[in-house]
Coordinates of C-alpha atoms in Angstrom, one line a residue:
M277 CA 37.9 18.9 12.9
S278 CA 35.0 19.8 11.2
K279 CA 34.6 19.6 7.3
E280 CA 34.5 22.9 5.2
V281 CA 31.0 23.9 4.0
R282 CA 31.2 23.9 0.2
T283 CA 29.7 27.1 -1.3
I284 CA 28.7 28.5 -4.7
E285 CA 29.6 32.2 -4.9
R286 CA 28.1 34.5 -7.3
R287 CA 28.2 38.3 -8.1
A288 CA 24.9 39.6 -6.9
L289 CA 22.6 42.7 -6.3
R290 CA 21.1 43.0 -2.9
I291 CA 17.7 45.0 -3.0
M292 CA 15.9 46.2 0.2
Q293 CA 12.5 46.4 -0.7
N294 CA 11.7 44.9 2.8
P295 CA 14.3 45.6 5.7
E296 CA 13.8 42.1 7.0
M297 CA 13.7 40.3 3.7
P298 CA 16.5 41.3 1.2
V299 CA 15.9 40.3 -2.5
Y300 CA 19.2 39.0 -4.4
L301 CA 19.5 39.1 -8.0
F302 CA 22.4 36.9 -9.4
A303 CA 22.8 34.0 -11.9
L304 CA 23.3 30.3 -11.8
A305 CA 24.5 27.8 -14.7
A306 CA 21.9 25.5 -15.7
E307 CA 23.4 22.6 -14.0
E308 CA 24.1 24.5 -10.7
V309 CA 20.1 25.0 -10.2
G310 CA 19.7 21.5 -9.2
Q311 CA 22.7 21.7 -7.0
V312 CA 21.2 24.6 -5.1
S313 CA 17.3 24.2 -5.0
D314 CA 14.6 21.7 -5.0
V315 CA 10.9 21.7 -5.5
A316 CA 8.4 21.4 -2.4
R317 CA 5.7 18.8 -3.9
I318 CA 2.3 19.5 -2.3
S319 CA 1.2 16.4 -0.3
R320 CA 0.3 15.4 3.1
D321 CA 2.4 13.3 5.7
E322 CA 0.8 10.3 7.7
A323 CA -0.6 12.5 10.1
G324 CA -2.6 14.5 7.6
K325 CA -0.5 17.4 7.9
L326 CA 0.1 19.6 4.7
I327 CA 3.7 19.6 3.3
G328 CA 5.0 21.4 0.5
Y329 CA 3.1 23.7 -2.1
Q330 CA 4.1 22.9 -5.7
R331 CA 1.6 21.5 -8.2
P332 CA 2.8 18.1 -9.8
E333 CA 5.2 18.0 -12.9
R334 CA 3.7 18.8 -16.4
R335 CA 5.6 16.6 -18.6
S336 CA 4.6 18.3 -21.9
H337 CA 5.7 21.8 -20.9
V338 CA 8.9 20.5 -19.6
K339 CA 9.6 18.8 -22.8
Q340 CA 8.7 21.8 -24.8
I341 CA 11.0 24.0 -22.5
L342 CA 13.9 21.2 -22.8
E343 CA 13.7 21.3 -26.7
Y344 CA 14.1 24.9 -26.8
L345 CA 17.2 24.9 -24.5
D346 CA 18.8 22.2 -26.6
S347 CA 17.9 24.0 -29.8
G348 CA 21.0 26.2 -30.1
D349 CA 20.9 30.0 -29.9
V350 CA 18.9 30.5 -26.7
L351 CA 17.4 33.5 -25.3
F352 CA 16.1 32.6 -21.9
P353 CA 15.3 35.6 -19.8
N354 CA 12.6 33.9 -17.7
G355 CA 14.2 33.5 -14.5
L356 CA 13.6 31.5 -11.3
I357 CA 12.5 32.6 -7.8
L358 CA 14.1 30.8 -5.0
A359 CA 13.5 30.7 -1.4
L360 CA 16.9 30.8 0.2
P361 CA 18.1 29.5 3.7
E362 CA 19.2 31.8 6.4
T363 CA 22.8 30.3 6.0
V364 CA 23.6 32.4 2.8
K365 CA 25.8 35.2 3.2
F366 CA 26.1 38.4 1.4
R367 CA 29.3 40.5 1.3
A368 CA 29.0 44.0 -0.1
S369 CA 31.8 45.1 -2.3
R370 CA 33.9 47.9 -1.3
G371 CA 34.0 51.3 -2.3
P372 CA 31.7 54.4 -2.8
A373 CA 30.3 53.1 -6.4
T374 CA 29.0 49.7 -4.8
S375 CA 25.4 51.3 -4.1
D376 CA 23.2 53.4 -6.3
G377 CA 20.5 53.8 -3.4
L378 CA 18.4 51.1 -5.1
S379 CA 20.6 48.4 -4.9
T380 CA 23.9 47.2 -3.5
S381 CA 26.5 45.1 -5.5
G382 CA 28.6 42.3 -3.8
V383 CA 29.0 38.5 -3.6
L384 CA 26.5 36.0 -2.4
E385 CA 27.6 32.7 -0.7
I386 CA 25.2 29.8 -1.0
P387 CA 25.8 26.5 0.8
I388 CA 25.5 23.3 -1.0
P389 CA 25.5 19.7 0.2
E390 CA 28.5 17.7 -0.4
S391 CA 26.2 14.8 -1.2
D392 CA 23.8 14.4 -4.1
D393 CA 21.4 12.7 -1.8
A394 CA 21.5 15.4 0.9
P395 CA 18.5 18.2 1.1
R396 CA 19.0 21.4 -1.2
P397 CA 19.4 24.3 0.7
A398 CA 16.8 26.4 -1.5
W399 CA 13.4 25.7 -2.5
I400 CA 11.9 26.9 -6.0
V401 CA 9.0 29.1 -5.5
D402 CA 8.5 30.0 -9.0
G403 CA 9.8 28.3 -12.2
Q404 CA 9.7 24.6 -11.3
Q405 CA 8.8 23.5 -14.9
R406 CA 11.7 25.6 -16.0
S407 CA 14.0 24.3 -13.5
L408 CA 13.3 20.8 -14.6
A409 CA 14.2 21.4 -18.1
L410 CA 17.4 23.2 -16.8
S411 CA 18.4 20.2 -15.0
R412 CA 18.1 18.2 -18.2
T413 CA 19.7 20.4 -20.7
K414 CA 22.5 19.7 -22.9
N415 CA 23.5 23.4 -22.5
S416 CA 24.6 22.9 -19.0
R417 CA 26.6 26.1 -18.6
M418 CA 24.1 28.4 -19.8
P419 CA 23.5 31.3 -17.4
V420 CA 20.3 31.5 -15.8
P421 CA 19.0 34.5 -14.2
I422 CA 17.7 34.0 -10.4
A423 CA 16.0 36.2 -7.8
G424 CA 16.3 35.0 -4.3
F425 CA 14.9 36.0 -1.0
V426 CA 15.7 34.6 2.5
A427 CA 12.5 32.6 3.7
P428 CA 13.4 30.8 7.0
T429 CA 9.6 29.1 7.1
L430 CA 7.6 27.1 4.9
A431 CA 4.5 29.4 5.7
M432 CA 6.5 32.5 4.2
Q433 CA 7.4 30.4 1.2
R434 CA 3.8 29.3 0.7
E435 CA 2.6 32.8 1.0
Q436 CA 5.1 34.3 -1.6
F437 CA 4.2 31.3 -3.9
L438 CA 0.4 32.6 -3.8
R439 CA 1.4 36.1 -4.3
I440 CA 3.7 35.3 -7.3
N441 CA 1.5 33.2 -9.2
T442 CA -1.6 35.7 -8.9
V443 CA -1.2 36.8 -12.5
A444 CA -0.7 33.1 -14.0
P445 CA -3.4 31.6 -11.8
L446 CA -2.8 28.5 -10.1
P447 CA -5.1 25.5 -10.1
S448 CA -8.1 26.5 -8.1
N449 CA -7.7 23.4 -5.6
L450 CA -4.0 24.1 -5.0
V451 CA -4.9 27.7 -3.9
T452 CA -7.9 26.2 -1.9
E453 CA -5.6 23.8 -0.1
L454 CA -2.6 26.1 0.6
L455 CA -4.8 29.1 1.9
P456 CA -5.3 28.0 5.4
E457 CA -1.6 27.3 5.7
V458 CA -0.4 30.9 5.1
F459 CA -0.2 33.8 7.5
A460 CA -1.7 36.5 5.3
A461 CA -3.7 36.0 2.0
P462 CA -2.2 37.7 -0.7
S463 CA -5.2 39.4 -1.8
P464 CA -8.7 40.4 -0.4
R465 CA -10.2 37.9 -2.7
L466 CA -8.0 35.2 -1.4
S467 CA -8.6 36.4 2.1
A468 CA -12.2 35.7 1.7
R469 CA -11.6 32.1 0.8
R470 CA -9.2 31.3 3.5
L471 CA -11.7 30.5 6.4
P472 CA -13.8 28.3 3.9
S473 CA -10.8 26.5 2.7
A474 CA -9.9 25.6 6.1
L475 CA -13.5 24.5 6.8
V476 CA -12.8 22.3 3.7
D477 CA -9.8 20.9 5.1
M478 CA -11.7 19.9 8.7
L479 CA -14.5 18.0 6.6
N480 CA -12.2 16.2 4.7
Q481 CA -10.0 15.2 7.7
D482 CA -12.4 15.2 10.8
P483 CA -13.2 11.6 11.7
D484 CA -16.7 12.2 12.4
S485 CA -17.3 14.2 9.0
P486 CA -19.3 12.6 6.3
F487 CA -17.1 13.8 3.7
R488 CA -13.9 12.6 5.6
G489 CA -11.6 11.1 2.5
L490 CA -14.3 12.0 -0.1
I491 CA -12.8 15.6 -1.3
K492 CA -10.6 16.1 -4.0
R493 CA -7.2 17.7 -2.8
A494 CA -4.2 18.9 -4.8
S495 CA -2.3 16.9 -2.4
S496 CA -4.4 13.7 -2.9
D497 CA -2.2 10.7 -3.8
G498 CA -3.5 8.0 -6.6
I499 CA -5.5 5.9 -4.0
E500 CA -6.9 8.9 -2.3
R501 CA -7.9 10.5 -5.7
K502 CA -9.8 7.2 -6.6
R503 CA -11.7 7.5 -3.7
A504 CA -12.3 11.3 -3.8
V505 CA -15.6 12.4 -5.5
V506 CA -16.3 16.0 -4.3
T507 CA -14.5 18.9 -5.8
D508 CA -13.2 21.0 -3.2
T509 CA -13.6 24.5 -4.9
G510 CA -17.4 23.7 -5.1
L511 CA -17.5 23.2 -1.4
V512 CA -15.3 26.4 -0.8
E513 CA -17.8 28.7 -2.7
A514 CA -20.8 27.1 -0.8
L515 CA -19.3 27.9 2.5
K516 CA -18.0 31.2 1.5
E517 CA -21.6 32.2 0.3
S518 CA -23.1 31.0 3.7
L519 CA -20.5 32.9 5.5
E520 CA -20.5 36.1 3.7
S521 CA -24.2 36.5 3.0
P522 CA -26.4 38.1 6.2
A523 CA -29.2 35.3 5.1
G524 CA -26.4 32.5 5.7
V525 CA -26.7 30.2 8.5
L526 CA -23.1 30.6 9.0
F527 CA -22.9 34.3 9.0
P528 CA -23.9 34.7 12.7
Y529 CA -20.7 32.5 13.8
R530 CA -18.4 35.5 12.7
N531 CA -17.8 38.5 15.0
M532 CA -16.8 41.2 12.6
A533 CA -16.4 43.7 15.2
L534 CA -14.0 41.6 17.1
G535 CA -12.7 39.6 14.0
T536 CA -13.4 36.5 15.8
T537 CA -15.1 33.1 14.5
D538 CA -16.7 30.3 16.3
T539 CA -15.2 27.6 14.4
E540 CA -16.3 24.9 16.8
G541 CA -19.9 26.0 16.3
I542 CA -19.4 26.0 12.6
R543 CA -18.1 22.6 12.8
R544 CA -21.0 21.1 15.0
L545 CA -23.7 22.7 12.2
L546 CA -21.8 21.4 9.3
L547 CA -21.3 17.9 10.5
T548 CA -24.9 17.6 11.9
Y549 CA -26.4 19.0 8.6
W550 CA -24.3 16.9 6.2
T551 CA -24.4 13.9 8.4
A552 CA -28.1 14.0 7.9
V553 CA -27.8 14.5 4.3
R554 CA -25.8 11.3 4.0
E555 CA -28.2 9.3 6.0
L556 CA -31.2 10.4 4.1
F557 CA -29.6 9.7 0.7
P558 CA -27.3 6.7 1.4
E559 CA -27.8 5.7 -2.2
A560 CA -26.4 8.9 -3.7
W561 CA -23.6 9.5 -1.3
G562 CA -19.8 8.8 -1.9
K563 CA -20.6 8.1 -5.6
P564 CA -18.8 10.2 -8.4
P565 CA -21.0 13.0 -9.9
T566 CA -21.7 10.7 -13.2
Q567 CA -23.7 8.3 -10.8
S568 CA -25.0 10.8 -8.4
R569 CA -25.5 14.5 -8.9
L570 CA -25.7 15.0 -5.3
M571 CA -21.9 14.7 -5.1
G572 CA -21.4 17.1 -8.1
G573 CA -21.2 20.9 -7.9
V574 CA -24.8 21.3 -8.5
G575 CA -25.9 19.3 -5.9
I576 CA -23.3 20.5 -3.2
R577 CA -24.1 24.1 -3.9
A578 CA -27.9 23.5 -4.0
M579 CA -28.0 21.6 -0.8
S580 CA -25.7 24.0 1.0
R581 CA -28.3 26.7 0.1
L582 CA -31.0 24.5 1.5
M583 CA -28.6 24.3 4.6
D584 CA -29.2 28.0 5.3
R585 CA -33.1 27.4 5.7
V586 CA -33.1 24.3 7.2
M587 CA -30.5 25.0 10.1
V588 CA -32.1 28.1 11.5
H589 CA -35.1 25.6 12.8
V590 CA -32.3 23.3 14.6
A591 CA -30.8 23.9 17.8
V592 CA -27.5 22.6 17.0
E593 CA -26.2 22.1 20.6
S594 CA -29.2 20.2 21.7
A595 CA -29.2 16.3 22.2
D596 CA -31.8 15.8 19.5
A597 CA -30.1 18.1 16.9
A598 CA -29.5 15.1 14.5
E599 CA -33.0 13.9 14.7
V600 CA -34.4 17.2 14.1
T601 CA -32.3 17.9 11.2
R602 CA -33.3 14.5 9.3
K603 CA -36.8 15.4 10.2
E604 CA -36.6 18.9 8.4
L605 CA -34.5 17.4 5.3
G606 CA -37.0 14.9 5.3
R607 CA -39.6 17.2 4.0
I608 CA -37.8 17.3 0.7
A609 CA -36.3 13.9 0.4
P610 CA -38.9 12.1 -1.6
L611 CA -38.8 15.2 -4.4
C612 CA -35.1 14.6 -4.9
R613 CA -33.8 12.7 -8.0
W614 CA -30.1 12.4 -7.5
T615 CA -29.4 9.0 -9.2
D616 CA -32.3 8.4 -11.3
G617 CA -35.7 9.7 -12.7
A618 CA -36.4 13.3 -13.4
W619 CA -36.7 16.6 -11.7
S620 CA -40.5 17.2 -12.9
E621 CA -40.6 20.8 -11.6
I622 CA -37.3 21.8 -13.3
G623 CA -38.2 19.6 -16.3
L624 CA -34.7 17.8 -16.5
P625 CA -33.7 14.2 -16.3
W626 CA -31.4 13.3 -13.1
N627 CA -28.1 13.4 -15.4
E628 CA -28.7 16.5 -17.3
L629 CA -28.4 18.8 -14.3
Q630 CA -25.0 20.4 -14.7
N631 CA -22.5 22.5 -12.4
T632 CA -23.6 25.6 -14.1
P633 CA -25.0 29.0 -12.5
R634 CA -28.3 28.4 -14.2
H635 CA -28.9 24.8 -13.1
I636 CA -27.4 25.6 -9.6
S637 CA -29.9 28.5 -9.1
A638 CA -33.1 26.1 -10.8
L639 CA -32.3 23.4 -8.4
S640 CA -31.6 25.6 -5.3
N641 CA -34.8 27.7 -5.8
Y642 CA -36.8 24.3 -6.3
L643 CA -35.5 22.8 -3.2
A644 CA -36.2 26.1 -1.3
R645 CA -39.7 26.4 -2.4
A646 CA -40.5 22.9 -1.6
Y647 CA -39.1 23.2 1.8
V648 CA -41.1 26.2 2.6
D649 CA -44.1 25.0 1.2
A650 CA -43.8 21.5 3.2
R651 CA -43.2 23.5 6.6
A652 CA -46.2 25.7 5.8
G653 CA -48.4 22.5 4.9
K654 CA -49.0 23.4 1.6
K655 CA -47.8 20.0 0.3

C-alpha cells in the first residue's frame, strides 16, 4: 500500500489572468516557505547545459532582512512568487458568493516531501533573498503573502523570472545568459539581445572558438571565473550592433522577411575572424583587461566594428579564409598597442584606454581609418 502524500492546505484565491495558467494568492508561515520551495541557482552541468536561473545569495541583503524580521513588530507585505508543480490541487469553495468575477476562493493543496533531503515541489521565481531570511527568522509562524503559478517547465520559470525582474533590473550578465534559454523574450529590448546572447554562449562553449572558457558568465564557478577575462555583456552589444546595422557584416545573415537566421554562417565568420585576431596578437590574448586592453570592453567593441570592414573582403566558405583574414588584419597589426606603448594617433597610453563610449568610438574610428588607408595603399 503506497504512502499517503503529505500536503499543506491553505485558503487561497484563484485568479484566471491566463486560461491555462491560474495565479493563486495565499499565505504560508515563514517556516513553511523552505518546506515548500527552493532556489534554482544558475550554473551549468558537466555537459555545459545551463541549469537554474537565480543569482547568488547576497549575504548582506539577507542579513538586513533577517534583522528586521527578528526586531519585534513586523510589517512584511513583500511577498514571494513561486513556480508551483502541476501536482497542486485547487478546490473551489461551494456557494454563490465564492467568486466575484475576478477571483474564486477555495483551498489550495501543495504536496510536500516527507524527507528534508527530498526535492521541494516549488521554485522561488522572485524573492530568493527574502526567502533565505524567512527560513532563518525566529518569527517562524509569521504569515507570508505568496503568489504562485503552475509552471511545468524550467523554460517557463525562466521567462517569468525575466519578466518579473524587469522593474528591478537583474545583473546584465545574468540576463545575457538566460535569454537564449527562454521561449519568448519578455520585451522588445530583450528580444533584440536574444540572438547575440545565444552567439556569446556558442563562443564560450564551442571547442573551435578562441573565446572558449574566456567569457565571464553568471553561471561560472570559482575556477572558471579565474580563467575568464572577457565580459559577456560587451560581446553581446558588439554582436547586436553588427546584426542590426545594415552596415554590419552579420546583418545579411538574417532574413527579415522569413524570420530566419543563418546561424552556422555567423558561427563560421565569427570563429574565422576572432581566431585570426588571437593569432595576430598572441601576447595580448587571454589576459585580463588590466594587462591587455584587447580583452577589455574597449578592445572587443573596436575590433568587432573592424570586423564589419575586414570580413566583407573574405569569402568565409573558401579554403583560404583564415589566411586571407590574417592578411587583412595584418594591415593594422603594427599600429596596435594592446599591452604596452601608446596609441599615438589617439594620444593615449595603452592602459589609459577605458571602456567608455568616447574611447570606444575613438579607437574604432582610428582602426577603421588605418585599415581603409592601408587597403588603398596610402600607408
